[in-house]
mmCIF file of C-alpha atoms in Angstrom:
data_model
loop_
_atom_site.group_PDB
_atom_site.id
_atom_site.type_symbol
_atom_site.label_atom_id
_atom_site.label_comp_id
_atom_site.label_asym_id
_atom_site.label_seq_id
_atom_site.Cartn_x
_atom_site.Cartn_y
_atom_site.Cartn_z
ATOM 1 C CA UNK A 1 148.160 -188.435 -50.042
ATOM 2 C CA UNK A 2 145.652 -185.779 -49.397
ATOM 3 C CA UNK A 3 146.045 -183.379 -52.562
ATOM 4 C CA UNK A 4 143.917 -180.208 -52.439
ATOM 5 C CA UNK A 5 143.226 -178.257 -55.833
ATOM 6 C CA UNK A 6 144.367 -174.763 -56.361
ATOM 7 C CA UNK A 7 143.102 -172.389 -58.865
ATOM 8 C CA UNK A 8 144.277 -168.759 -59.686
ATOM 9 C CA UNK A 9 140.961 -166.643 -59.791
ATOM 10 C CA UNK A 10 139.436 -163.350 -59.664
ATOM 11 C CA UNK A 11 141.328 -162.488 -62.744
ATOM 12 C CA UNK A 12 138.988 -160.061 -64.561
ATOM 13 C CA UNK A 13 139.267 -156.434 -64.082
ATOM 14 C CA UNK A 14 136.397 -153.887 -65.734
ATOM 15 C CA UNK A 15 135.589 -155.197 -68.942
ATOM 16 C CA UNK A 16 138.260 -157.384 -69.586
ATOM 17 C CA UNK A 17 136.989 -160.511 -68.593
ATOM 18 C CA UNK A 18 139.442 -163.441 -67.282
ATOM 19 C CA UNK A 19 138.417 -167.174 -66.685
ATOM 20 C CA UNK A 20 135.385 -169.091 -66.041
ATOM 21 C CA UNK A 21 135.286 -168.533 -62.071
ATOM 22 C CA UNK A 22 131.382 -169.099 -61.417
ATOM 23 C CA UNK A 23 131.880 -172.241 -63.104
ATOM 24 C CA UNK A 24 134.860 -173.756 -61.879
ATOM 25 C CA UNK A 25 135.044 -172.633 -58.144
ATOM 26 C CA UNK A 26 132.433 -175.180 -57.322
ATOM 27 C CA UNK A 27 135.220 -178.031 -57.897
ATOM 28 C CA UNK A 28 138.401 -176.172 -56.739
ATOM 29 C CA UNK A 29 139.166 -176.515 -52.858
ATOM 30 C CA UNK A 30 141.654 -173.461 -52.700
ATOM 31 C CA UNK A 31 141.127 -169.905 -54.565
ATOM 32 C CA UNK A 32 143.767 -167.864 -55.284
ATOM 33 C CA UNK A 33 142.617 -164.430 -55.699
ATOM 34 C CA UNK A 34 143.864 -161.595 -57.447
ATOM 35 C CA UNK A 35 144.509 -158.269 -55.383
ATOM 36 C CA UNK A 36 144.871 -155.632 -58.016
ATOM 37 C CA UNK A 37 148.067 -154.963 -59.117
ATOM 38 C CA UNK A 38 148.059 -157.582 -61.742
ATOM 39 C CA UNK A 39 144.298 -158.252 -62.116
ATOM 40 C CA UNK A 40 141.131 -157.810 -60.803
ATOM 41 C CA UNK A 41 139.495 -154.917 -59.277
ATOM 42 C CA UNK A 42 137.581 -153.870 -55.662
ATOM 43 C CA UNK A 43 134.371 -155.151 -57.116
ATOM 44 C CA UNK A 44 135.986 -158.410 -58.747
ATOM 45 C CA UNK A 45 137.336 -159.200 -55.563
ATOM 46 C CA UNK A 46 133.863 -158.542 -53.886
ATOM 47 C CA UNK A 47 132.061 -160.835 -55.979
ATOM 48 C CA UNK A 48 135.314 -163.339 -55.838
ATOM 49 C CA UNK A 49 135.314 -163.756 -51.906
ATOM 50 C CA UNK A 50 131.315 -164.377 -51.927
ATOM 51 C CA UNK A 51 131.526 -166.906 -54.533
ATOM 52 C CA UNK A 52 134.377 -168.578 -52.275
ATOM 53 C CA UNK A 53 132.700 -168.299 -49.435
ATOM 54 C CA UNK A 54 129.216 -169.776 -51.121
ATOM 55 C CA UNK A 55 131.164 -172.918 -52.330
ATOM 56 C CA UNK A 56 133.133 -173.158 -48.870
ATOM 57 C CA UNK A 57 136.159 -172.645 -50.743
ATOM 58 C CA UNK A 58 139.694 -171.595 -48.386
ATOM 59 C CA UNK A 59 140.519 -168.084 -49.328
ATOM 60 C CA UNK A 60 144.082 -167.489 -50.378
ATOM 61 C CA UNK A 61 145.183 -163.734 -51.442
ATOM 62 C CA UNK A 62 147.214 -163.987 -54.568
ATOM 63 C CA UNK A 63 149.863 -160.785 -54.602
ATOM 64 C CA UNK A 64 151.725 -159.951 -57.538
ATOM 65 C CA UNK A 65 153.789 -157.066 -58.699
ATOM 66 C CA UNK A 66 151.962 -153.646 -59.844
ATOM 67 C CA UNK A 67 152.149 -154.465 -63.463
ATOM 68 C CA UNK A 68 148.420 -155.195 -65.170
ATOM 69 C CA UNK A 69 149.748 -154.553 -68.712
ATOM 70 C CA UNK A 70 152.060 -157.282 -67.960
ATOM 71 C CA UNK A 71 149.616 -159.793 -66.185
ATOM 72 C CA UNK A 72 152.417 -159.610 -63.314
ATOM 73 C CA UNK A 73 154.453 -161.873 -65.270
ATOM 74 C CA UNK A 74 157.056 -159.612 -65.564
ATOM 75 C CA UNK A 75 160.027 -158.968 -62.763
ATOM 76 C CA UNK A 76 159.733 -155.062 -61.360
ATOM 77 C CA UNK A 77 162.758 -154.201 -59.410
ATOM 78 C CA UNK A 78 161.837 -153.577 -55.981
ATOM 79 C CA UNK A 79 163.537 -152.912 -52.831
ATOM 80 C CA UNK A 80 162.623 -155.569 -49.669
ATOM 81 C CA UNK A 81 160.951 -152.896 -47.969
ATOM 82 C CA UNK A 82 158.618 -152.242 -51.266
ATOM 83 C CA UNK A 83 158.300 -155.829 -51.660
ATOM 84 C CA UNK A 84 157.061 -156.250 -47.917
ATOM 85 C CA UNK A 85 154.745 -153.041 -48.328
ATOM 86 C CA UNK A 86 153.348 -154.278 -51.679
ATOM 87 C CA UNK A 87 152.165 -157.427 -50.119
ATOM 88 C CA UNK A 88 150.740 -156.227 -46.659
ATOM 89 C CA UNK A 89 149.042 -153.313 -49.495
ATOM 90 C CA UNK A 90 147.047 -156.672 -51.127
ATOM 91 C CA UNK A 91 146.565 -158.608 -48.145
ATOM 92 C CA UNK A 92 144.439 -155.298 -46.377
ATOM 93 C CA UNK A 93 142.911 -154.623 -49.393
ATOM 94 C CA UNK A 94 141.543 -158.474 -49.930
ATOM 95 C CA UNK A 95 141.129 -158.803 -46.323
ATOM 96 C CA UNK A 96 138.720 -155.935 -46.221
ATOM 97 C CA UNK A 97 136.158 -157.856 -48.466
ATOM 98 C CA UNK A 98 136.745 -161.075 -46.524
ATOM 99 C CA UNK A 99 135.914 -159.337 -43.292
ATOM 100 C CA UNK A 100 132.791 -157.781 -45.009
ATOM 101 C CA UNK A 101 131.822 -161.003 -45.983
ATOM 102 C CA UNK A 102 132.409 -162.831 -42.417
ATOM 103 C CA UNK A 103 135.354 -165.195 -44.208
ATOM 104 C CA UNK A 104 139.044 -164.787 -43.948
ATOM 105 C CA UNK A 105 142.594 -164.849 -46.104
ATOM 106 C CA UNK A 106 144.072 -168.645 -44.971
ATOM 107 C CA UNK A 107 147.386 -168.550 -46.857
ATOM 108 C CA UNK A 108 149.390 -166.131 -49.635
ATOM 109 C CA UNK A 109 150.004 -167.690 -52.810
ATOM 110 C CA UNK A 110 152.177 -164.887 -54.930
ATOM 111 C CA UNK A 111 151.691 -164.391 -58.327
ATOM 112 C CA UNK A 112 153.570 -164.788 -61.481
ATOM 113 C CA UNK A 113 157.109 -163.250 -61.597
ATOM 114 C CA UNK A 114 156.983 -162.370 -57.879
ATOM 115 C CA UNK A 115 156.491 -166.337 -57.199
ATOM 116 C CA UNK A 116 159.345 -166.941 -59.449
ATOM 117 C CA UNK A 117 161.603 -164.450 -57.803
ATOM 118 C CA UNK A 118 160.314 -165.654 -54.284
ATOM 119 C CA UNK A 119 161.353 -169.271 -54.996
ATOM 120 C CA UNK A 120 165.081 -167.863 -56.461
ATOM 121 C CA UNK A 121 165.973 -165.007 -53.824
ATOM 122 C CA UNK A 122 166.082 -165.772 -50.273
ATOM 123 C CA UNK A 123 165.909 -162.146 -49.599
ATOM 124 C CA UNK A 124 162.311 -161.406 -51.326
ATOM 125 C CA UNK A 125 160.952 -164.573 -49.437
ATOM 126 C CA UNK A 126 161.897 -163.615 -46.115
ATOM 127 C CA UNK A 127 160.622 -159.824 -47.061
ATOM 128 C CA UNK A 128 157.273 -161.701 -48.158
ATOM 129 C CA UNK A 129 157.391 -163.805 -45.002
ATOM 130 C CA UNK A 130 158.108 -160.670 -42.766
ATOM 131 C CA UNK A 131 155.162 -159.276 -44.770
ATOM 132 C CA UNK A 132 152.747 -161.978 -43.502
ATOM 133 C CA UNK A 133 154.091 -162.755 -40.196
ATOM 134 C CA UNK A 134 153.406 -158.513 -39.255
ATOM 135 C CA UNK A 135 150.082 -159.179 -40.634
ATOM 136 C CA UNK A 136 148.507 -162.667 -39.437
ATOM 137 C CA UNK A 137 151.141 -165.211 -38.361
ATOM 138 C CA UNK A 138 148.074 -167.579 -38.878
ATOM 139 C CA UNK A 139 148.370 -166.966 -42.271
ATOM 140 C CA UNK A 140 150.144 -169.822 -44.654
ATOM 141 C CA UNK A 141 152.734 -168.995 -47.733
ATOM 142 C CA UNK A 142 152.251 -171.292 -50.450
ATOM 143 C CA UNK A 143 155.765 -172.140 -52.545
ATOM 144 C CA UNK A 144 156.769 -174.568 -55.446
ATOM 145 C CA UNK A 145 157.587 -177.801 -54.195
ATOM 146 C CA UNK A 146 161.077 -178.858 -54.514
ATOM 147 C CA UNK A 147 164.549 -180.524 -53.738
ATOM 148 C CA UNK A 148 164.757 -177.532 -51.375
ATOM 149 C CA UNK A 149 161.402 -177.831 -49.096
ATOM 150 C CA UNK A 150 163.362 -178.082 -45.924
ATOM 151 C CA UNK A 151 165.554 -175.779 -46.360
ATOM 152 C CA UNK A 152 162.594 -172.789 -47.358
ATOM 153 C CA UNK A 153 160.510 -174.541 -43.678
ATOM 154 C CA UNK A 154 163.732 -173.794 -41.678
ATOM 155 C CA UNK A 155 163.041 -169.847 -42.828
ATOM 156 C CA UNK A 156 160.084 -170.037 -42.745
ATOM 157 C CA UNK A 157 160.114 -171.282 -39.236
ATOM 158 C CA UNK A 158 162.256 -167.934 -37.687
ATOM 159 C CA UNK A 159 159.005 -165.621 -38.830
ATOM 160 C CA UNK A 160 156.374 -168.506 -37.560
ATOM 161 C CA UNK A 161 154.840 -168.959 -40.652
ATOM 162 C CA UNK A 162 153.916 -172.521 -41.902
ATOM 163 C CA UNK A 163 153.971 -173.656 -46.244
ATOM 164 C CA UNK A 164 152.214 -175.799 -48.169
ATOM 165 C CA UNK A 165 154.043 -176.970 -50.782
ATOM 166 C CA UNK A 166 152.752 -176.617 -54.354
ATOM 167 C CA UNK A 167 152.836 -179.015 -57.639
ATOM 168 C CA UNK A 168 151.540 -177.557 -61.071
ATOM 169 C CA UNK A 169 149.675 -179.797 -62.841
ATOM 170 C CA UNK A 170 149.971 -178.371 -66.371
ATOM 171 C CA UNK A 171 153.377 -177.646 -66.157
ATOM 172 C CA UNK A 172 157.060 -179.346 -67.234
ATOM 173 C CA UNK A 173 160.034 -179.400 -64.857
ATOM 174 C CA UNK A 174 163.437 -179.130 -64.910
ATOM 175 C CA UNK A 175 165.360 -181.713 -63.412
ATOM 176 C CA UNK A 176 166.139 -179.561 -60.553
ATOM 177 C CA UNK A 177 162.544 -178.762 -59.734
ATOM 178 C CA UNK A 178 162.024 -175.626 -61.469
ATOM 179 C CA UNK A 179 159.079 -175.094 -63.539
ATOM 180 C CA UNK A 180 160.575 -175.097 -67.703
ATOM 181 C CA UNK A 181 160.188 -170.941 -68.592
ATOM 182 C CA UNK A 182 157.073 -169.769 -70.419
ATOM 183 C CA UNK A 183 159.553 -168.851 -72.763
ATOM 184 C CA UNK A 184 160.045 -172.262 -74.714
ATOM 185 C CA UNK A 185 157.034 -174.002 -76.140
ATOM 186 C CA UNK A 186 156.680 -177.228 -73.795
ATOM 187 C CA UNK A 187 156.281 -175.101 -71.051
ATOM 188 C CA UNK A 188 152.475 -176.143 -70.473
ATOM 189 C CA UNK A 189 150.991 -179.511 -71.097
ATOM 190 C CA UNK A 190 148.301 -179.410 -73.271
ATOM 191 C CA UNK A 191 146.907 -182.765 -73.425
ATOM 192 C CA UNK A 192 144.361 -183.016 -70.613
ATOM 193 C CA UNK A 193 145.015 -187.251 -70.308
ATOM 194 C CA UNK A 194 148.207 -186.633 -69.853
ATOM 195 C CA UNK A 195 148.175 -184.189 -66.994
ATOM 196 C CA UNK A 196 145.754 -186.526 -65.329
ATOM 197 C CA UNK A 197 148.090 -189.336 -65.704
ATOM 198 C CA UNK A 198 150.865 -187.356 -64.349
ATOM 199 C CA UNK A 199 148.643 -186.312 -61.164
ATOM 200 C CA UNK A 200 147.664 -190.238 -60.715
ATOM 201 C CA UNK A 201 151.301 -191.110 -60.856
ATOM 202 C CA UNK A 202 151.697 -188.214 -57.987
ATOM 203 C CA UNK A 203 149.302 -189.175 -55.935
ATOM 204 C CA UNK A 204 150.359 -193.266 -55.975
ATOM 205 C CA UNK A 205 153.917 -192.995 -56.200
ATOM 206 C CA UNK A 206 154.688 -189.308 -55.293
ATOM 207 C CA UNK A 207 156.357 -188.396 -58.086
ATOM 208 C CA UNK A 208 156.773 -186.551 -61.096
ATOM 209 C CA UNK A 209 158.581 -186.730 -64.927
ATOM 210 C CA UNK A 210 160.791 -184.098 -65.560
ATOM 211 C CA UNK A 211 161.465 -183.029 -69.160
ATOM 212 C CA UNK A 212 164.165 -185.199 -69.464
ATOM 213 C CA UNK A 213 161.990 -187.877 -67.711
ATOM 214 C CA UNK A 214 163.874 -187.919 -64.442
ATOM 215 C CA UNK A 215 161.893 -188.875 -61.986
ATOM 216 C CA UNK A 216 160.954 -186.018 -58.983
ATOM 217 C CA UNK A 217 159.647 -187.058 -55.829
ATOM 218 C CA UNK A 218 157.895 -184.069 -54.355
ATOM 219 C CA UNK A 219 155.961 -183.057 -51.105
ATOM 220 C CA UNK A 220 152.917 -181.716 -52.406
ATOM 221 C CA UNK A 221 149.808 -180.010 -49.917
ATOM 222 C CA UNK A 222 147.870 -178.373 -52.932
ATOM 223 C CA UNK A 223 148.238 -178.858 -56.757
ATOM 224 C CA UNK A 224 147.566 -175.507 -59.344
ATOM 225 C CA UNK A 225 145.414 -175.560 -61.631
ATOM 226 C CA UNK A 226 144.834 -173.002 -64.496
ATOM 227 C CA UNK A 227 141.458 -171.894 -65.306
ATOM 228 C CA UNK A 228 141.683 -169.316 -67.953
ATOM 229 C CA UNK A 229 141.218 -171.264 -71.275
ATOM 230 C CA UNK A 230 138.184 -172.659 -73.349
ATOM 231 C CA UNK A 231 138.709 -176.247 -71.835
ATOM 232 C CA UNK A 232 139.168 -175.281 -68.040
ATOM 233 C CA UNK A 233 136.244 -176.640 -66.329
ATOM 234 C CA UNK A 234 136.003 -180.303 -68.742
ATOM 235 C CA UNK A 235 140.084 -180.130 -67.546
ATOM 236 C CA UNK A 236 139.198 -179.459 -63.925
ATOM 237 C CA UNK A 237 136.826 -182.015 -63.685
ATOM 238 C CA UNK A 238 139.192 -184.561 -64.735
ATOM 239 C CA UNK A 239 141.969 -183.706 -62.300
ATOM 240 C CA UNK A 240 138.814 -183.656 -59.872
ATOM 241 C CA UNK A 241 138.446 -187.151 -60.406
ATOM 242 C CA UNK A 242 141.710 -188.269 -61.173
ATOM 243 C CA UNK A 243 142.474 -187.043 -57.224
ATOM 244 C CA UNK A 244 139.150 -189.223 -55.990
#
């Protein structure tokens, strides 16, 4: 099982600094970078795509709803037509630095609530489909991994956009595939051995624990991982290796 990482990046915007991204990008395979409305900024994102590109790291743009006080981790109401406009809005406005710095945007990973919303409503992931098949039908849509993967390719099929299929590595599930809501405490896995473990177990067996300890057996292209706390890059390194 070929298992590429993904990190969330380009997360700073002005002053407020998010992340350790000069650090970690050089053991990451996929960047997922910020666009604006929750994070970053046009010279963030300058500075993000050339550090991709100088690590030969594949460029995804990383959408989110316009909500920085939020972090994007909050739901905004939006009609499909707003939804489709907000993401071809971040894809042009990431693209333009990628074409600037002779690189290009190889798949949409969206952000936060708007990923959660995605994976819930049919409706907002065909708008977000729609979004990226008017833009580059080369162009991949990263989703979570789940009991569902064929039925979310068979979509994604009718716009001619392809998936990769996502696993979060610091992260508990439901037993239905769902990610357990920020909301309750064992949310994220803190203890760095025993995300590793859980990634070994994926890669060998192709599976994962649920919170109930229900085994999940998941497709998985690309695995998340965060990269906005103190032990980030001694974490990263271990999944690094754990994935050798």
């Amino acid at each position: 099982m070929n298992i590429r990482l993904n990190c969330d990046m380009g997360e700073s915007f002005g002053i407020w600094k998010m992340g350790l991204d000069e650090q970690i990008m050089p053991y990451i395979d996929m960047a997922n970078l910020a666009c604006g409305f929750h994070a970053s900024d046009a010279v963030t994102m300058s500075k993000s795509v050339a550090l991709a590109k100088k690590y030969n790291v594949t460029i995804g743009a990383h959408p989110a709803y316009q909500d920085l006080v939020g972090f994007g981790r909050r739901t905004i109401l939006c009609s499909l037509e707003e939804i489709k406009s907000i993401i071809l809005y971040q894809l042009g406005a990431l693209n333009a630095f990628c074409k600037a710095n002779s690189t290009v945007i190889s798949y949409v990973k969206p952000h936060g609530a708007l990923y959660n919303d995605m994976m819930k409503d049919e409706n907002i992931f065909k708008a977000i489909l729609s979004a990226i098949s008017s833009f580059d039908k080369n162009i991949k849509l990263m989703i979570l991994s789940s009991p569902k993967n064929e039925s979310y390719k068979h979509i994604a099929m009718l716009y001619g956009i392809t998936l990769l299929y996502e696993v979060f590595a610091d992260r508990n599930y439901n037993d239905d595939g769902t990610l357990v809501s920020r909301m309750r405490e064992d949310a994220v896995i803190h203890d760095e051995l025993e995300v590793a473990q859980r990634i070994t177990t994926l890669k060998e067996k192709g599976f994962i624990q649920s919170v109930n300890g229900n085994r999940l057996f998941l497709e998985v292209d690309s695995l998340c991982v965060h990269g906005d706390n103190e032990k980030a890059l001694e974490f990263i390194k271990l999944l690094r290796k754990a994935l050798i």
